Amino acid sequence: MTSISEQDAGVGSTITPTLPLSKSEEEVLQHYDKLQELKLEIALLKAQQSYNADTPPGSISKSQEEALQARSLYSLNRDIVDNVLMVAPILKAIHHRIDSSPIETDIIPLIRERDSASIATAKQSSELRTTLDELTQVQSEALIISQSNVAVTSELLELAEEAKRRKLGRMTGPTMEDEMKTAEEEVKESRQKWKVMKGTASAVVVGSGVDWVRDPELRDVVLDPENEG
């Protein structure tokens, strides 16, 4: 059995030292542990005696299922007993019962420390959840801005391509052919750069852990448009 002070150890630096147990209390705990060991040994002996090497596979599966059920029941019974042994003195200490022993009264400071630690843990958990939600929101906004930058870059490429076409429209002869070839190479290079930027933004969205599937804007960042060349 584990004492209450041992369970609360490590929660804070001001934990009260372990309370001493009386001789009778130590004997009760020793007998309880011995009883659990005997119950386990008896169960093992019964299982060995009932074992049959010629048992068909179907019976083995049934026995395994029964063993799991027995183990669950054993664990449940032990947990109930452990909780009763721990809760009973706590209730006596809290309600200041007349029949409370000195050690039951002395655990009141430990109970208060445990409750304070539980409250602090719950508060920290709530603050952590809030911080994670805020972080997710910031990441989502950053990804949306990234997608907007990609869209602006795409628009600039289209405008540059249109400007090239207008410029070429005013040229004739070999000069126009050279300019067209140069323009095609620049457009091809620009589109490759745009695809790299698009792929990078998509990887950032997917790797961030944000639920991009439910967000139309983020979904457009990850998935390629159907009309994209």
Short mmCIF file of C-alpha atoms in Angstrom, two decimals:
data_model
loop_
_atom_site.label_atom_id
_atom_site.label_comp_id
_atom_site.label_asym_id
_atom_site.label_seq_id
_atom_site.Cartn_x
_atom_site.Cartn_y
_atom_site.Cartn_z
CA MET A 1 0.00 0.00 0.00
CA THR A 2 1.18 3.51 -0.73
CA SER A 3 0.76 6.27 1.80
CA ILE A 4 -1.04 9.48 0.87
CA SER A 5 2.10 11.54 1.32
CA GLU A 6 3.97 9.23 -1.08
CA GLN A 7 1.26 9.67 -3.70
CA ASP A 8 1.48 13.45 -3.45
CA ALA A 9 5.29 13.49 -3.50
CA GLY A 10 6.75 15.56 -6.29
CA VAL A 11 3.68 17.81 -6.60
CA GLY A 12 5.35 20.64 -4.72
CA SER A 13 8.44 21.39 -2.70
CA THR A 14 6.46 22.07 0.49
CA ILE A 15 5.03 18.55 0.91
CA THR A 16 4.92 17.50 4.55
CA PRO A 17 7.21 14.56 5.41
CA THR A 18 5.68 11.08 5.56
CA LEU A 19 3.58 10.60 8.68
CA PRO A 20 4.69 7.74 10.93
CA LEU A 21 2.40 4.71 11.19
CA SER A 22 1.58 3.00 14.42
CA LYS A 23 2.65 -0.59 14.92
CA SER A 24 -0.90 -1.87 14.50
CA GLU A 25 -1.37 0.12 11.30
CA GLU A 26 1.84 -1.26 9.85
CA GLU A 27 0.72 -4.79 10.72
CA VAL A 28 -2.64 -4.24 9.02
CA LEU A 29 -0.94 -3.06 5.84
CA GLN A 30 1.49 -5.99 5.91
CA HIS A 31 -1.36 -8.46 6.38
CA TYR A 32 -3.28 -6.84 3.53
CA ASP A 33 -0.32 -7.16 1.15
CA LYS A 34 0.21 -10.76 2.26
CA LEU A 35 -3.46 -11.51 1.65
CA GLN A 36 -3.20 -10.22 -1.91
CA GLU A 37 -0.12 -12.39 -2.52
CA LEU A 38 -1.90 -15.47 -1.18
CA LYS A 39 -4.94 -14.83 -3.36
CA LEU A 40 -2.69 -14.61 -6.40
CA GLU A 41 -0.81 -17.80 -5.49
CA ILE A 42 -4.09 -19.67 -4.94
CA ALA A 43 -5.37 -18.54 -8.33
CA LEU A 44 -2.14 -19.73 -10.00
CA LEU A 45 -2.33 -23.12 -8.29
CA LYS A 46 -5.94 -23.60 -9.36
CA ALA A 47 -5.03 -22.70 -12.93
CA GLN A 48 -2.15 -25.21 -12.94
CA GLN A 49 -4.33 -27.99 -11.55
CA SER A 50 -7.06 -27.41 -14.11
CA TYR A 51 -4.65 -27.25 -17.06
CA ASN A 52 -5.06 -29.98 -19.66
CA ALA A 53 -2.52 -30.37 -22.47
CA ASP A 54 -5.17 -31.94 -24.73
CA THR A 55 -7.48 -28.94 -24.48
CA PRO A 56 -8.96 -28.09 -27.92
CA PRO A 57 -8.20 -24.64 -29.42
CA GLY A 58 -11.76 -23.45 -28.86
CA SER A 59 -11.51 -24.12 -25.14
CA ILE A 60 -8.20 -22.25 -24.97
CA SER A 61 -9.79 -19.13 -26.42
CA LYS A 62 -12.65 -19.42 -23.95
CA SER A 63 -10.20 -19.86 -21.08
CA GLN A 64 -8.24 -16.81 -22.19
CA GLU A 65 -11.43 -14.76 -22.23
CA GLU A 66 -12.36 -16.02 -18.76
CA ALA A 67 -8.86 -15.19 -17.53
CA LEU A 68 -9.17 -11.63 -18.82
CA GLN A 69 -12.54 -11.25 -17.11
CA ALA A 70 -11.15 -12.65 -13.87
CA ARG A 71 -8.18 -10.30 -14.05
CA SER A 72 -10.47 -7.32 -14.61
CA LEU A 73 -12.65 -8.34 -11.68
CA TYR A 74 -9.60 -8.83 -9.47
CA SER A 75 -8.22 -5.40 -10.39
CA LEU A 76 -11.60 -3.81 -9.77
CA ASN A 77 -11.95 -5.44 -6.36
CA ARG A 78 -8.47 -4.39 -5.34
CA ASP A 79 -9.05 -0.82 -6.52
CA ILE A 80 -12.26 -0.67 -4.49
CA VAL A 81 -10.51 -1.92 -1.36
CA ASP A 82 -7.60 0.49 -1.88
CA ASN A 83 -9.98 3.41 -2.33
CA VAL A 84 -11.94 2.48 0.79
CA LEU A 85 -8.74 2.25 2.82
CA MET A 86 -7.66 5.69 1.59
CA VAL A 87 -11.01 7.47 1.56
CA ALA A 88 -12.21 6.39 5.02
CA PRO A 89 -9.46 8.18 7.01
CA ILE A 90 -9.74 11.22 4.73
CA LEU A 91 -13.46 11.53 5.43
CA LYS A 92 -12.87 11.18 9.14
CA ALA A 93 -10.22 13.89 9.05
CA ILE A 94 -12.36 16.28 7.00
CA HIS A 95 -15.48 15.88 9.14
CA HIS A 96 -13.53 15.94 12.44
CA ARG A 97 -15.15 12.77 13.72
CA ILE A 98 -14.75 11.94 17.38
CA ASP A 99 -13.30 8.51 16.63
CA SER A 100 -10.61 9.96 14.33
CA SER A 101 -7.14 8.77 15.22
CA PRO A 102 -4.23 11.24 15.57
CA ILE A 103 -2.76 10.16 12.24
CA GLU A 104 -6.12 10.70 10.53
CA THR A 105 -6.22 14.21 11.94
CA ASP A 106 -2.62 14.86 10.92
CA ILE A 107 -3.34 14.19 7.23
CA ILE A 108 -5.49 17.33 6.93
CA PRO A 109 -2.50 19.48 5.77
CA LEU A 110 -1.68 16.84 3.16
CA ILE A 111 -5.27 16.86 1.93
CA ARG A 112 -5.15 20.62 1.55
CA GLU A 113 -1.87 20.44 -0.34
CA ARG A 114 -3.30 17.76 -2.62
CA ASP A 115 -6.40 19.86 -3.33
CA SER A 116 -4.26 22.93 -4.01
CA ALA A 117 -2.08 20.93 -6.39
CA SER A 118 -5.18 19.59 -8.18
CA ILE A 119 -6.58 23.10 -8.60
CA ALA A 120 -3.23 24.40 -9.88
CA THR A 121 -2.96 21.51 -12.33
CA ALA A 122 -6.48 22.11 -13.65
CA LYS A 123 -5.72 25.83 -14.07
CA GLN A 124 -2.47 25.13 -15.92
CA SER A 125 -4.25 22.63 -18.16
CA SER A 126 -6.90 25.23 -19.02
CA GLU A 127 -4.25 27.87 -19.74
CA LEU A 128 -2.35 25.41 -21.93
CA ARG A 129 -5.51 24.64 -23.89
CA THR A 130 -6.15 28.35 -24.40
CA THR A 131 -2.56 28.92 -25.53
CA LEU A 132 -2.77 26.03 -28.00
CA ASP A 133 -6.02 27.42 -29.42
CA GLU A 134 -4.43 30.85 -29.83
CA LEU A 135 -1.38 29.27 -31.48
CA THR A 136 -3.61 27.40 -33.91
CA GLN A 137 -5.41 30.64 -34.78
CA VAL A 138 -2.12 32.46 -35.40
CA GLN A 139 -0.83 29.60 -37.55
CA SER A 140 -4.04 29.62 -39.55
CA GLU A 141 -3.79 33.38 -40.14
CA ALA A 142 -0.13 33.07 -41.15
CA LEU A 143 -0.97 30.33 -43.62
CA ILE A 144 -3.79 32.40 -45.11
CA ILE A 145 -1.36 35.30 -45.58
CA SER A 146 1.10 32.90 -47.20
CA GLN A 147 -1.61 31.76 -49.59
CA SER A 148 -2.44 35.39 -50.36
CA ASN A 149 1.21 36.03 -51.19
CA VAL A 150 1.19 33.09 -53.58
CA ALA A 151 -1.95 34.44 -55.27
CA VAL A 152 -0.39 37.91 -55.62
CA THR A 153 2.74 36.37 -57.13
CA SER A 154 0.62 34.47 -59.63
CA GLU A 155 -1.20 37.66 -60.59
CA LEU A 156 2.10 39.50 -61.08
CA LEU A 157 3.33 36.71 -63.36
CA GLU A 158 0.19 36.99 -65.45
CA LEU A 159 0.59 40.77 -65.72
CA ALA A 160 4.23 40.38 -66.71
CA GLU A 161 3.25 37.86 -69.35
CA GLU A 162 0.58 40.23 -70.70
CA ALA A 163 3.10 43.08 -70.82
CA LYS A 164 5.49 40.86 -72.77
CA ARG A 165 2.78 40.01 -75.28
CA ARG A 166 1.93 43.69 -75.82
CA LYS A 167 5.59 44.53 -76.28
CA LEU A 168 6.02 41.73 -78.80
CA GLY A 169 2.94 42.92 -80.67
CA ARG A 170 4.80 46.08 -81.64
CA MET A 171 7.83 44.21 -82.99
CA THR A 172 8.46 42.56 -86.36
CA GLY A 173 11.04 40.35 -88.01
CA PRO A 174 13.94 38.56 -86.27
CA THR A 175 13.78 40.89 -83.27
CA MET A 176 10.25 39.71 -82.49
CA GLU A 177 11.26 36.04 -82.73
CA ASP A 178 14.17 36.56 -80.33
CA GLU A 179 11.98 38.48 -77.89
CA MET A 180 9.26 35.81 -78.07
CA LYS A 181 11.78 33.08 -77.33
CA THR A 182 13.21 35.04 -74.42
CA ALA A 183 9.73 35.80 -73.11
CA GLU A 184 8.68 32.15 -73.29
CA GLU A 185 11.76 31.12 -71.31
CA GLU A 186 11.12 33.79 -68.69
CA VAL A 187 7.47 32.79 -68.37
CA LYS A 188 8.46 29.13 -68.05
CA GLU A 189 11.01 29.98 -65.35
CA SER A 190 8.52 32.19 -63.53
CA ARG A 191 5.90 29.45 -63.54
CA GLN A 192 8.43 26.98 -62.13
CA LYS A 193 9.27 29.41 -59.33
CA TRP A 194 5.58 29.90 -58.65
CA LYS A 195 5.03 26.13 -58.42
CA VAL A 196 7.92 25.87 -55.95
CA MET A 197 6.37 28.61 -53.81
CA LYS A 198 2.97 26.92 -54.05
CA GLY A 199 4.47 23.56 -53.04
CA THR A 200 6.30 25.13 -50.10
CA ALA A 201 3.15 26.83 -48.84
CA SER A 202 1.24 23.56 -49.21
CA ALA A 203 3.88 21.66 -47.21
CA VAL A 204 3.79 24.28 -44.45
CA VAL A 205 0.01 23.99 -44.18
CA VAL A 206 0.00 20.19 -44.05
CA GLY A 207 2.94 20.02 -41.61
CA SER A 208 1.46 22.59 -39.23
CA GLY A 209 -1.27 20.26 -37.98
CA VAL A 210 -4.00 22.80 -38.73
CA ASP A 211 -7.31 21.33 -39.89
CA TRP A 212 -6.93 22.66 -43.45
CA VAL A 213 -9.60 20.35 -44.89
CA ARG A 214 -12.40 22.33 -43.27
CA ASP A 215 -10.96 25.72 -44.22
CA PRO A 216 -11.68 26.61 -47.89
CA GLU A 217 -8.78 29.06 -48.11
CA LEU A 218 -6.25 26.64 -46.63
CA ARG A 219 -7.66 23.85 -48.78
CA ASP A 220 -6.91 25.93 -51.88
CA VAL A 221 -3.33 26.28 -50.66
CA VAL A 222 -2.84 22.53 -50.29
CA LEU A 223 -4.81 21.30 -53.31
CA ASP A 224 -3.88 22.36 -56.84
CA PRO A 225 -6.63 24.19 -58.75
CA GLU A 226 -8.18 22.13 -61.53
CA ASN A 227 -7.34 24.72 -64.18
CA GLU A 228 -3.73 25.14 -63.09
CA GLY A 229 -1.31 24.49 -65.89
#
